[in-house]
Amino acid sequence: MNLFKLSWKYLTFRPFSTGLNVLLLALGLAIITVLLLMQDQLEKKMNEDAEGIDLVVGAKGSPLQLILSSVYHIDFPTGNISLEEARNLSRNRLVKSTIPLALGDNYQGFRIVGTNLDYLELYKTEFETGQAWSKPFEVVLGAEIALKLDLKTGDQFIGSHGISEGSHDHDANHFLVKGVLKPKGNVVDRLILTSIESVWLTHKEEEENEDSPKNVNLSEVTLHGLPLSDGPKEITTLLIQYRNPMAAIQLPRLVNSRTNMQAASPTFEMSRLFELLGVGISMLKGLAFVLIAISGIGIFIALYNSLKDRKYDLAILRAIGASRFQLLQMIFLEGILLTFFGAILGILIGHGFLDLIVRQNQSGVMTSIQPWIFLKAELWILVYALTVGVLASLIPAFTAYQTSIAKQLTKA
Amino acid sequence: MLLKTTDLAFSHPGQKTIHFENILLEAGESLLVIGKSGSGKTTLLNLLAGLAKPDQGEILIDGQMFSKLSGQKLDLFRGQNIGIVFQKPHLLSPLSVIENLKMANFFSKIKNGNLSQILDDLGLMAKKDASVLTLSEGEAQRVSIARALANEPKLILADEPTSSLDDENTYKVIRLLQEQARKIGAGLIIVTHDQRVKDHISKFIEVKAS
């Protein structure tokens, strides 16, 4: 027997009171864990996904929507811009490089993105199997899609119109999987990538409905730069990299005032979004702290009440040789053990909850969150919980320290 | 000489000072402290156990000036050398019978391999791993005696151990205490107002509130 075991026995002797307090504390800490994990991973992910993209140019509308739709592939696109205008802009001396995107189709909820090979280079992707597209209707799959839809190189599928599930299918066009990318943990994992021409051809056939001669050469696609085309064509957005810092000041203004398009900066829009979310996050944080405070009070009351029942026990311990200091230690140990288990449980609940959310989201941003990554900040949760334990046991421990043995045991 | 007290006196706040007769006790010897309720015999027990400090006088236990010890040293000395049987068993309820005994060893920093033997002597072997909540009153009292013996103390103090027992059990408990004390060579002091105990232990002192 030792002090640790004795404290443990006393805790398990009152399973309901102990359990309730552990649970209350765990819930508070679980909320904090979830917030920590989300904040850390979402922010990291958001920054990663937007790396190398200084400016997004698209149709007029909400700048946030433009960023969400063409950088993170969450929201709906604002509309299309003319290829001609995009080409003019790409020739501007402030622009270092551009990547065109053509959105508008999906396969089982995963977006089909028409672009060029520069997009693959932007995210430094590597191929798990196969290679990049070289003809229309050849696609490259993100790792997550290949896994979830069980597609591999050589398979075929039919895309649907619209960027979310449940719209009509483009029956005529079979996409051929040419390659599958290695998992990168970023937005590309959830995308079906193809050439801009593939997207054009899909919609072209829909519009014309007859076997008219096609404007685009069926056997060729543009691998780098903007595609050439005879007639007026549209793309959805243009991702731009600045040539110099000066561009950050001049280019957005130029686009917004002199063209029919709008320009939005991912960094700026994202910090605006986090600012908006901030209110909700601080409310959740507040709730977590209230829960933790209540559990702290709960632990205090539980220890204090149990001391009333244990006055004799404490006196007996003194009579069989325990020092005052050992009794003090015992009560502290109980508080600390209680909060330690609360913290461990809380962290596990937090991760488990996130795991559940990720499992329930099939194709959203949440899917790229890793629920079982442990952060250093979680050690602080443990420290924080133990502090609550020590604080809550302060008064009960002191009371135990002061218990007079003679009065308890031999009331004459 | 195991225990020697000289001119002990103690006063409860606002009450008259009680002066106690000097006590001399050899190892293996038994002594009865008798007196009416409220006469101060429990006070004497508290003084002998180091649970209260005498206003005057000295207590010498096994050559150690016991009444001069304080704090942690006192707690440890008490744990190692004095076994106390209280009026009520006061067992630690979350623990099993054997754990209650081991706890006494832990706090007194004593290793005792004879705990099972003690339980056996007291007829508690079958209850060794039982929770103390499942014990009958008689069993609980025997466990509290076993706990007092767990550290093989030099002095055993018993506070009214027979007050709620019938004649037959009173005899059994007294005999048990005497046997066990003799076995480990300890002195035994029983504080009681129970006249029946006098039939079994001849040496006694009487405490009178003066």
Short mmCIF file of C-alpha atoms in Angstrom, two decimals, chain A residues 222-370:
data_model
loop_
_atom_site.label_atom_id
_atom_site.label_comp_id
_atom_site.label_asym_id
_atom_site.label_seq_id
_atom_site.Cartn_x
_atom_site.Cartn_y
_atom_site.Cartn_z
CA THR A 222 -3.03 23.12 -73.69
CA LEU A 223 -0.52 21.90 -71.16
CA HIS A 224 0.95 25.23 -70.11
CA GLY A 225 -0.32 28.80 -70.21
CA LEU A 226 -3.72 29.91 -71.41
CA PRO A 227 -5.43 27.86 -74.10
CA LEU A 228 -5.75 29.28 -77.57
CA SER A 229 -9.14 29.35 -79.16
CA ASP A 230 -10.72 30.64 -82.32
CA GLY A 231 -14.05 31.70 -80.94
CA PRO A 232 -14.97 33.57 -77.75
CA LYS A 233 -14.36 31.27 -74.81
CA GLU A 234 -14.77 31.55 -71.08
CA ILE A 235 -12.89 30.35 -68.07
CA THR A 236 -13.94 30.60 -64.43
CA THR A 237 -10.95 32.15 -62.71
CA LEU A 238 -7.35 33.02 -63.13
CA LEU A 239 -4.81 32.38 -60.35
CA ILE A 240 -2.05 34.97 -60.42
CA GLN A 241 1.44 35.16 -58.99
CA TYR A 242 2.92 38.66 -58.67
CA ARG A 243 6.19 39.59 -60.28
CA ASN A 244 7.10 42.06 -57.51
CA PRO A 245 5.66 43.54 -54.29
CA MET A 246 4.51 46.57 -56.25
CA ALA A 247 1.97 44.36 -57.96
CA ALA A 248 0.15 43.75 -54.68
CA ILE A 249 -0.80 47.42 -54.62
CA GLN A 250 -1.42 48.11 -58.28
CA LEU A 251 -2.83 44.94 -59.77
CA PRO A 252 -6.02 44.49 -57.67
CA ARG A 253 -6.95 48.10 -58.23
CA LEU A 254 -6.31 47.78 -61.94
CA VAL A 255 -8.49 44.70 -62.24
CA ASN A 256 -11.32 46.01 -60.12
CA SER A 257 -11.58 49.42 -61.74
CA ARG A 258 -10.68 48.84 -65.36
CA THR A 259 -12.12 45.44 -66.18
CA ASN A 260 -15.35 43.51 -65.81
CA MET A 261 -13.57 41.17 -63.48
CA GLN A 262 -12.77 41.34 -59.80
CA ALA A 263 -9.54 40.52 -58.01
CA ALA A 264 -9.34 39.07 -54.49
CA SER A 265 -6.34 38.22 -52.34
CA PRO A 266 -6.54 34.87 -50.49
CA THR A 267 -4.59 36.15 -47.48
CA PHE A 268 -6.79 39.16 -47.03
CA GLU A 269 -10.08 37.32 -47.51
CA MET A 270 -9.07 34.50 -45.19
CA SER A 271 -8.08 36.82 -42.37
CA ARG A 272 -11.43 38.53 -42.85
CA LEU A 273 -13.20 35.16 -42.61
CA PHE A 274 -11.34 34.19 -39.44
CA GLU A 275 -12.24 37.53 -37.97
CA LEU A 276 -15.91 36.76 -38.61
CA LEU A 277 -15.57 33.26 -37.14
CA GLY A 278 -13.67 34.69 -34.18
CA VAL A 279 -16.88 35.62 -32.34
CA GLY A 280 -18.17 32.06 -32.49
CA ILE A 281 -14.83 30.65 -31.45
CA SER A 282 -14.54 32.93 -28.43
CA MET A 283 -18.08 32.00 -27.38
CA LEU A 284 -17.21 28.31 -27.51
CA LYS A 285 -14.03 29.03 -25.60
CA GLY A 286 -16.02 30.88 -22.97
CA LEU A 287 -18.38 27.93 -22.62
CA ALA A 288 -15.41 25.60 -22.23
CA PHE A 289 -13.96 27.73 -19.46
CA VAL A 290 -17.31 27.88 -17.68
CA LEU A 291 -17.50 24.07 -17.82
CA ILE A 292 -13.98 23.78 -16.46
CA ALA A 293 -14.70 26.25 -13.69
CA ILE A 294 -17.86 24.34 -12.72
CA SER A 295 -15.97 21.08 -12.67
CA GLY A 296 -13.32 22.72 -10.51
CA ILE A 297 -15.99 23.79 -8.04
CA GLY A 298 -17.50 20.30 -8.30
CA ILE A 299 -14.20 18.70 -7.42
CA PHE A 300 -13.77 21.10 -4.53
CA ILE A 301 -17.24 20.31 -3.15
CA ALA A 302 -16.76 16.58 -3.62
CA LEU A 303 -13.45 16.61 -1.79
CA TYR A 304 -14.75 18.90 0.92
CA ASN A 305 -17.87 16.82 1.52
CA SER A 306 -15.95 13.59 1.52
CA LEU A 307 -13.70 15.05 4.18
CA LYS A 308 -16.68 15.38 6.49
CA ASP A 309 -17.32 11.65 6.16
CA ARG A 310 -13.63 10.94 6.44
CA LYS A 311 -12.75 12.85 9.58
CA TYR A 312 -12.39 9.55 11.43
CA ASP A 313 -10.38 8.03 8.63
CA LEU A 314 -7.99 10.93 8.66
CA ALA A 315 -7.61 10.71 12.42
CA ILE A 316 -7.00 6.97 12.18
CA LEU A 317 -4.34 7.52 9.57
CA ARG A 318 -2.61 9.92 11.94
CA ALA A 319 -2.96 7.41 14.77
CA ILE A 320 -1.24 4.71 12.74
CA GLY A 321 1.71 6.94 11.98
CA ALA A 322 0.75 9.25 9.09
CA SER A 323 2.05 12.80 9.38
CA ARG A 324 -0.06 15.88 8.72
CA PHE A 325 1.93 16.43 5.58
CA GLN A 326 1.05 12.98 4.27
CA LEU A 327 -2.65 13.70 4.70
CA LEU A 328 -2.17 16.94 2.81
CA GLN A 329 -0.44 15.00 0.06
CA MET A 330 -3.22 12.44 -0.03
CA ILE A 331 -5.95 15.03 -0.64
CA PHE A 332 -3.87 16.83 -3.26
CA LEU A 333 -3.19 13.51 -4.91
CA GLU A 334 -6.91 12.83 -5.12
CA GLY A 335 -7.58 16.19 -6.76
CA ILE A 336 -4.70 15.73 -9.15
CA LEU A 337 -5.63 12.16 -10.06
CA LEU A 338 -9.19 13.26 -10.71
CA THR A 339 -8.18 16.09 -13.00
CA PHE A 340 -5.50 14.02 -14.68
CA PHE A 341 -8.08 11.48 -15.77
CA GLY A 342 -10.43 14.31 -16.73
CA ALA A 343 -7.72 15.78 -18.95
CA ILE A 344 -6.87 12.48 -20.62
CA LEU A 345 -10.54 11.72 -21.19
CA GLY A 346 -11.17 15.27 -22.43
CA ILE A 347 -8.36 15.11 -24.96
CA LEU A 348 -9.58 11.71 -26.18
CA ILE A 349 -13.19 12.94 -26.44
CA GLY A 350 -11.97 15.98 -28.38
CA HIS A 351 -10.07 13.88 -30.88
CA GLY A 352 -12.88 11.35 -31.08
CA PHE A 353 -15.44 14.07 -31.75
CA LEU A 354 -13.31 15.48 -34.54
CA ASP A 355 -12.91 11.99 -35.96
CA LEU A 356 -16.69 11.67 -36.02
CA ILE A 357 -17.13 15.01 -37.81
CA VAL A 358 -14.51 14.09 -40.38
CA ARG A 359 -16.16 10.72 -41.00
CA GLN A 360 -19.56 12.33 -41.54
CA ASN A 361 -18.23 14.86 -44.04
CA GLN A 362 -17.62 13.06 -47.30
CA SER A 363 -16.16 15.81 -49.42
CA GLY A 364 -15.89 19.07 -47.48
CA VAL A 365 -12.79 20.83 -46.14
CA MET A 366 -13.18 18.89 -42.89
CA THR A 367 -12.13 15.69 -44.62
CA SER A 368 -8.57 16.87 -44.90
CA ILE A 369 -8.33 17.31 -41.11
CA GLN A 370 -6.35 14.63 -39.31
#
